[in-house]
Tab-separated table of C-alpha atoms in Angstrom:
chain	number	residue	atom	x	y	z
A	1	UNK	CA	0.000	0.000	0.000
A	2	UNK	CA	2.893	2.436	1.179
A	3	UNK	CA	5.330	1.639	-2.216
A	4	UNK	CA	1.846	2.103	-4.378
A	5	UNK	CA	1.032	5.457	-2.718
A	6	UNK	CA	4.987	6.536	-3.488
A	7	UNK	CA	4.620	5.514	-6.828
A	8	UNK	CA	1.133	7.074	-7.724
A	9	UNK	CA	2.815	10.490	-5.915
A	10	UNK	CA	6.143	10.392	-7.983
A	11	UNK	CA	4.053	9.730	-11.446
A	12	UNK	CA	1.865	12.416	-10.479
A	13	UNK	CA	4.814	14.852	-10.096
A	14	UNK	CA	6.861	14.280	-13.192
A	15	UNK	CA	3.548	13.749	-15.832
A	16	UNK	CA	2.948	17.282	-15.011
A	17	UNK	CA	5.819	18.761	-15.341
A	18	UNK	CA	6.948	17.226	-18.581
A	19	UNK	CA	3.596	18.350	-20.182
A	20	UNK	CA	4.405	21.860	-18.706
A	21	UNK	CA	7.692	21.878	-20.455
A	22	UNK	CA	6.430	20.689	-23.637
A	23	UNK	CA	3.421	23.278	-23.051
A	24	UNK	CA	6.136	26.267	-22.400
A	25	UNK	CA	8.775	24.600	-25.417
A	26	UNK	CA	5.201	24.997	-27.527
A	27	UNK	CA	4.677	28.494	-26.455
A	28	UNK	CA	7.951	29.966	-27.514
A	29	UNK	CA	7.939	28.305	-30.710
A	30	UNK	CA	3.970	29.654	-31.922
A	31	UNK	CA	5.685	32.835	-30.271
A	32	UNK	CA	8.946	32.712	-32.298
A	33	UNK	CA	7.048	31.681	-35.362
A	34	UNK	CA	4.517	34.758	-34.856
A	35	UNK	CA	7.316	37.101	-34.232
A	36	UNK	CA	9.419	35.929	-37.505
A	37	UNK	CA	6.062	36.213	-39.817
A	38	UNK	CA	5.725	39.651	-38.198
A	39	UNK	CA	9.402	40.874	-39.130
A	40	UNK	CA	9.069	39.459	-42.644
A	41	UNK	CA	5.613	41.311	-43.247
A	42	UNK	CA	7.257	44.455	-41.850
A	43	UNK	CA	10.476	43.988	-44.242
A	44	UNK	CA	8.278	42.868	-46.785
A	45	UNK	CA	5.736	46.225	-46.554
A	46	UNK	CA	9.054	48.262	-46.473
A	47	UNK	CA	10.833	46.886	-49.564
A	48	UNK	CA	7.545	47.693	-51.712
A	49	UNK	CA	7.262	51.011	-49.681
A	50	UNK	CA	10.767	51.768	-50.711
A	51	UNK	CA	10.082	50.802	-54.406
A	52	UNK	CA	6.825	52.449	-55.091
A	53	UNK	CA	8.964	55.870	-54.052
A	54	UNK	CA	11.666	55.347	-56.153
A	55	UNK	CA	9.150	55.021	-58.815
A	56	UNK	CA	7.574	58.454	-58.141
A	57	UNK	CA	11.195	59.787	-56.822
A	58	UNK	CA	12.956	58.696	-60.544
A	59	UNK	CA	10.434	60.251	-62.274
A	60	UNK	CA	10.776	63.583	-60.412
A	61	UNK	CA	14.306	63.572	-61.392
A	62	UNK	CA	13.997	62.320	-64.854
A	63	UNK	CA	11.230	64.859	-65.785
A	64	UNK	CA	13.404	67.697	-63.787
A	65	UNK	CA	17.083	67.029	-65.609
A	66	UNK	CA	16.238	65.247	-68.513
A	67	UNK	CA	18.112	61.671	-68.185
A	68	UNK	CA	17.160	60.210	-71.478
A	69	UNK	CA	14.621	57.967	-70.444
A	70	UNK	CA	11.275	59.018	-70.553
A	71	UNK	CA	12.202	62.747	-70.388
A	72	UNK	CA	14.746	63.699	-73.473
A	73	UNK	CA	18.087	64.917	-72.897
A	74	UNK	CA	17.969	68.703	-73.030
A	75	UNK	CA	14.165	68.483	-72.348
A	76	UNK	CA	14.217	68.458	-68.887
A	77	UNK	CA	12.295	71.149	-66.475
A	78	UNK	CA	15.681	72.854	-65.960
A	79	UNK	CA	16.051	73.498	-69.264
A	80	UNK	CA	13.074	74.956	-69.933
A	81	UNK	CA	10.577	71.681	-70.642
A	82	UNK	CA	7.445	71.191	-69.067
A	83	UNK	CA	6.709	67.962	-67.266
A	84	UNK	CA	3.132	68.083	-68.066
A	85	UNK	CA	2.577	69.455	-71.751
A	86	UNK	CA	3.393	66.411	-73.415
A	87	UNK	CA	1.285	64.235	-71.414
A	88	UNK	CA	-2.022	66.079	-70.596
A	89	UNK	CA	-1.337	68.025	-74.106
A	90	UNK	CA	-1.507	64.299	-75.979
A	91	UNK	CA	-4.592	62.952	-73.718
A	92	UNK	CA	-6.896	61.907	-76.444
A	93	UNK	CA	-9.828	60.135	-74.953
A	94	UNK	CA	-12.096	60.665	-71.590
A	95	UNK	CA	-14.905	63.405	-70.209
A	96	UNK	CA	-11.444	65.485	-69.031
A	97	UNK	CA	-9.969	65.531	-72.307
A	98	UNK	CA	-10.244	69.290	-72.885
A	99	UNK	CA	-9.785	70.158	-69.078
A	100	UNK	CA	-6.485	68.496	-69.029
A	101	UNK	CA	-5.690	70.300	-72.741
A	102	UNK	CA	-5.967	73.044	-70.926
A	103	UNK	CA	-3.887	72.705	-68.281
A	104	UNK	CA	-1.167	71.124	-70.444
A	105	UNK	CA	1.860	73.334	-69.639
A	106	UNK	CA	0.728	75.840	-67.150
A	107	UNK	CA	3.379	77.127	-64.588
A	108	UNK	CA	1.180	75.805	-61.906
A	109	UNK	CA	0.126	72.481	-63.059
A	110	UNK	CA	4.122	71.930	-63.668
A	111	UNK	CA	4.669	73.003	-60.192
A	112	UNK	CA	1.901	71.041	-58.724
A	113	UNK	CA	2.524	67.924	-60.400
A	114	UNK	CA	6.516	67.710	-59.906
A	115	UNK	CA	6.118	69.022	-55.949
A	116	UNK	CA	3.363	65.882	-55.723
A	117	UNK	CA	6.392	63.570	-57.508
A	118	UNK	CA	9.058	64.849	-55.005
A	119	UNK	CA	7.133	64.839	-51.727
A	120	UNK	CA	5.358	61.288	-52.394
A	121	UNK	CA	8.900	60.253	-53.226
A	122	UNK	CA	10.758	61.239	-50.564
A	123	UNK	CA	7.775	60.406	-48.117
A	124	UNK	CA	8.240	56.659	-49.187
A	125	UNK	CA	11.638	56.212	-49.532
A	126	UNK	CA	12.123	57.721	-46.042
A	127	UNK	CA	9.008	56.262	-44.122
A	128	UNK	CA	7.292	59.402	-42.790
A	129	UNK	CA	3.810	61.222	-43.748
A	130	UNK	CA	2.264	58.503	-45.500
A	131	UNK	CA	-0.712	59.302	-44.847
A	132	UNK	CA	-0.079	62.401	-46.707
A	133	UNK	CA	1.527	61.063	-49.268
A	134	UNK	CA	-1.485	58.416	-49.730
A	135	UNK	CA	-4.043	61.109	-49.949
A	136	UNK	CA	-1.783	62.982	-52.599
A	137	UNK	CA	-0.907	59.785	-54.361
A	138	UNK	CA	-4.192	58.584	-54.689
A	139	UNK	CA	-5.859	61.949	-56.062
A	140	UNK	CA	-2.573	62.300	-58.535
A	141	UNK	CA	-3.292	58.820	-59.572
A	142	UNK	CA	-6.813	58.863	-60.416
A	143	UNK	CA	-6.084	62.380	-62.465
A	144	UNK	CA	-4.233	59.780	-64.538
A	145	UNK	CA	-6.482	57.425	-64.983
A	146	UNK	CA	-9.161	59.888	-65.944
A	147	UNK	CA	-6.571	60.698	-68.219
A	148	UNK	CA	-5.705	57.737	-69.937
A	149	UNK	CA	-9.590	56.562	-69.309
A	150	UNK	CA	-9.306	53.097	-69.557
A	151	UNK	CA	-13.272	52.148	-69.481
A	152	UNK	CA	-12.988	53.387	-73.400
A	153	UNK	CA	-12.542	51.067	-76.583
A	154	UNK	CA	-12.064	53.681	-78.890
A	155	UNK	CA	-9.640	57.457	-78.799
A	156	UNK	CA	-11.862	60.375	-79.756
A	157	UNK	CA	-10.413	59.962	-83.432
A	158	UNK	CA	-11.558	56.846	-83.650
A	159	UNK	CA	-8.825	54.715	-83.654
A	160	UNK	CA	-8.587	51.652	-80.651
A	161	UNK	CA	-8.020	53.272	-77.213
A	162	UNK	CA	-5.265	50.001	-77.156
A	163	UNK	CA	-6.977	49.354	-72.965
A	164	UNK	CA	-6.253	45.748	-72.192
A	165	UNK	CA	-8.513	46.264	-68.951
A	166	UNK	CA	-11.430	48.665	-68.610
A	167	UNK	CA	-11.068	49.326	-65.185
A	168	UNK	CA	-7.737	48.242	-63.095
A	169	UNK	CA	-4.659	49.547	-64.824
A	170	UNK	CA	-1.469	50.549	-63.042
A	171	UNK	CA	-2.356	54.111	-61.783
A	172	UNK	CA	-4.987	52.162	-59.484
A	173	UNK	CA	-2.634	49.785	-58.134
A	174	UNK	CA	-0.167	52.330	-57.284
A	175	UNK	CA	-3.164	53.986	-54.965
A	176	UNK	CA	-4.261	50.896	-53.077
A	177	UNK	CA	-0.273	50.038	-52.760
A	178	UNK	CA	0.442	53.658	-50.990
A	179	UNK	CA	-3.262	53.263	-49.143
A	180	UNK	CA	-2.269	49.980	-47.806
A	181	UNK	CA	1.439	51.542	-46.929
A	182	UNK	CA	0.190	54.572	-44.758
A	183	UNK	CA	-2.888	51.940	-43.283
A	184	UNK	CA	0.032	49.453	-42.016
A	185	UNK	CA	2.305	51.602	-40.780
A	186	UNK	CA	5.169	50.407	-43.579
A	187	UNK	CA	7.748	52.997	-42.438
A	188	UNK	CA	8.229	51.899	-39.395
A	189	UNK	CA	10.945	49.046	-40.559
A	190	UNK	CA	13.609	50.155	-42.284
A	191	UNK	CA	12.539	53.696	-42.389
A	192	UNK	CA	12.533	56.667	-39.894
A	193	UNK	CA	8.501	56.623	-39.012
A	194	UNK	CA	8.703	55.622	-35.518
A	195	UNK	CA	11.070	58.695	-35.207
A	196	UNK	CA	8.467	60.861	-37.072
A	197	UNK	CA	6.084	59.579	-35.192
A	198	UNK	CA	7.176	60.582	-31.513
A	199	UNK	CA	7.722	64.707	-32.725
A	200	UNK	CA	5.463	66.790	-30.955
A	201	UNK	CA	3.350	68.492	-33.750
A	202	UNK	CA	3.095	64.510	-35.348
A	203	UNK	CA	1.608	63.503	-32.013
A	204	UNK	CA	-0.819	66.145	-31.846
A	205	UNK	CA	-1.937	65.516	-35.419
A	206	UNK	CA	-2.312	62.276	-36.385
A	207	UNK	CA	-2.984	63.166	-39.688
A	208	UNK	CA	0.523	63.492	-40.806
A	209	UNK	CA	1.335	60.052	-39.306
């Protein structure tokens, strides 16, 4: 009776605390796992973060000095080009098609366009004001798509509008990327957000989180 009482007592102390261990060994790896998935999401948002603004970043500096890409040599702003003429000048389809025809080339559209390029650029590439820089993405990205109007089969001319989709083109996925950017936080990793975040004036208005 005594040596089963000893034994039933020393199996129920070790059972226990071998499930315990396995319990806690458990624990720390759903813990570890959770904590790796959240570090690759967060280097993940922050690479396409970083990305999108070198898109809008290059083609600040392209349309401003005239690489030889999309903007000639010799064509660029500081030499006298304007970044929007030849796009909102050539816009040949869409209920804006005469609006943007007349801004083509106006000191202010030129201004207002190639500020937007900069400070969504630099706001990505560097991880602060997204929010700011969604709101102006977004609206400077839909002005293109009204541009380009991809719902349309046909130019005004005539001739095929060449859309492959009538509704989701590039300008729209840009938007929900930089929407998605500012809603997640992405400049937190890899980026000085957290830092922008803790200034006084940021803290008092979220809005330029």
């Amino acid at each position: 009776m005594a040596v089963h009482e000893h034994s039933h007592r020393s199996s129920g102390f070790h059972l226990p605390s071998y499930r315990r261990n396995r319990a806690a060994s458990a624990s720390e790896s759903d813990v570890s796992a959770a904590t790796g998935t959240h570090t690759a999401r967060a280097y993940a948002f922050a690479a396409l973060r970083m990305f999108t603004g070198f898109v809008f970043l290059w083609a600040f500096l392209d349309k401003t000095f005239g690489f030889g890409y999309a903007t000639p040599s010799g064509k660029g702003w500081i030499d006298g080009g304007s970044p929007t003429k030849g796009f909102l000048g050539s816009v040949a389809v869409g209920p804006m098609e005469s609006t943007f025809h007349s801004w083509a080339g106006d000191p202010w559209a030129n201004w207002l366009f190639m500020l937007g390029l900069l400070g969504i650029g630099l706001a990505l590439v560097s991880g602060v004001a997204l929010r700011l820089a969604a709101v102006a993405g977004t609206a400077m990205m839909a002005l293109m798509w009204i541009a380009e109007w991809p719902p349309a089969k046909h130019l005004s001319d005539g001739s095929a509008s060449m859309s492959t989709n009538p509704f989701v083109d590039y300008h729209l996925v840009y938007a929900v990327a930089l929407i998605v950017l500012a809603a997640v936080a992405a400049g937190d990793a890899l980026g000085a957000g957290r830092l922008w975040a803790r200034l006084p004036f940021v803290r008092d208005h979220s809005w330029l989180r």
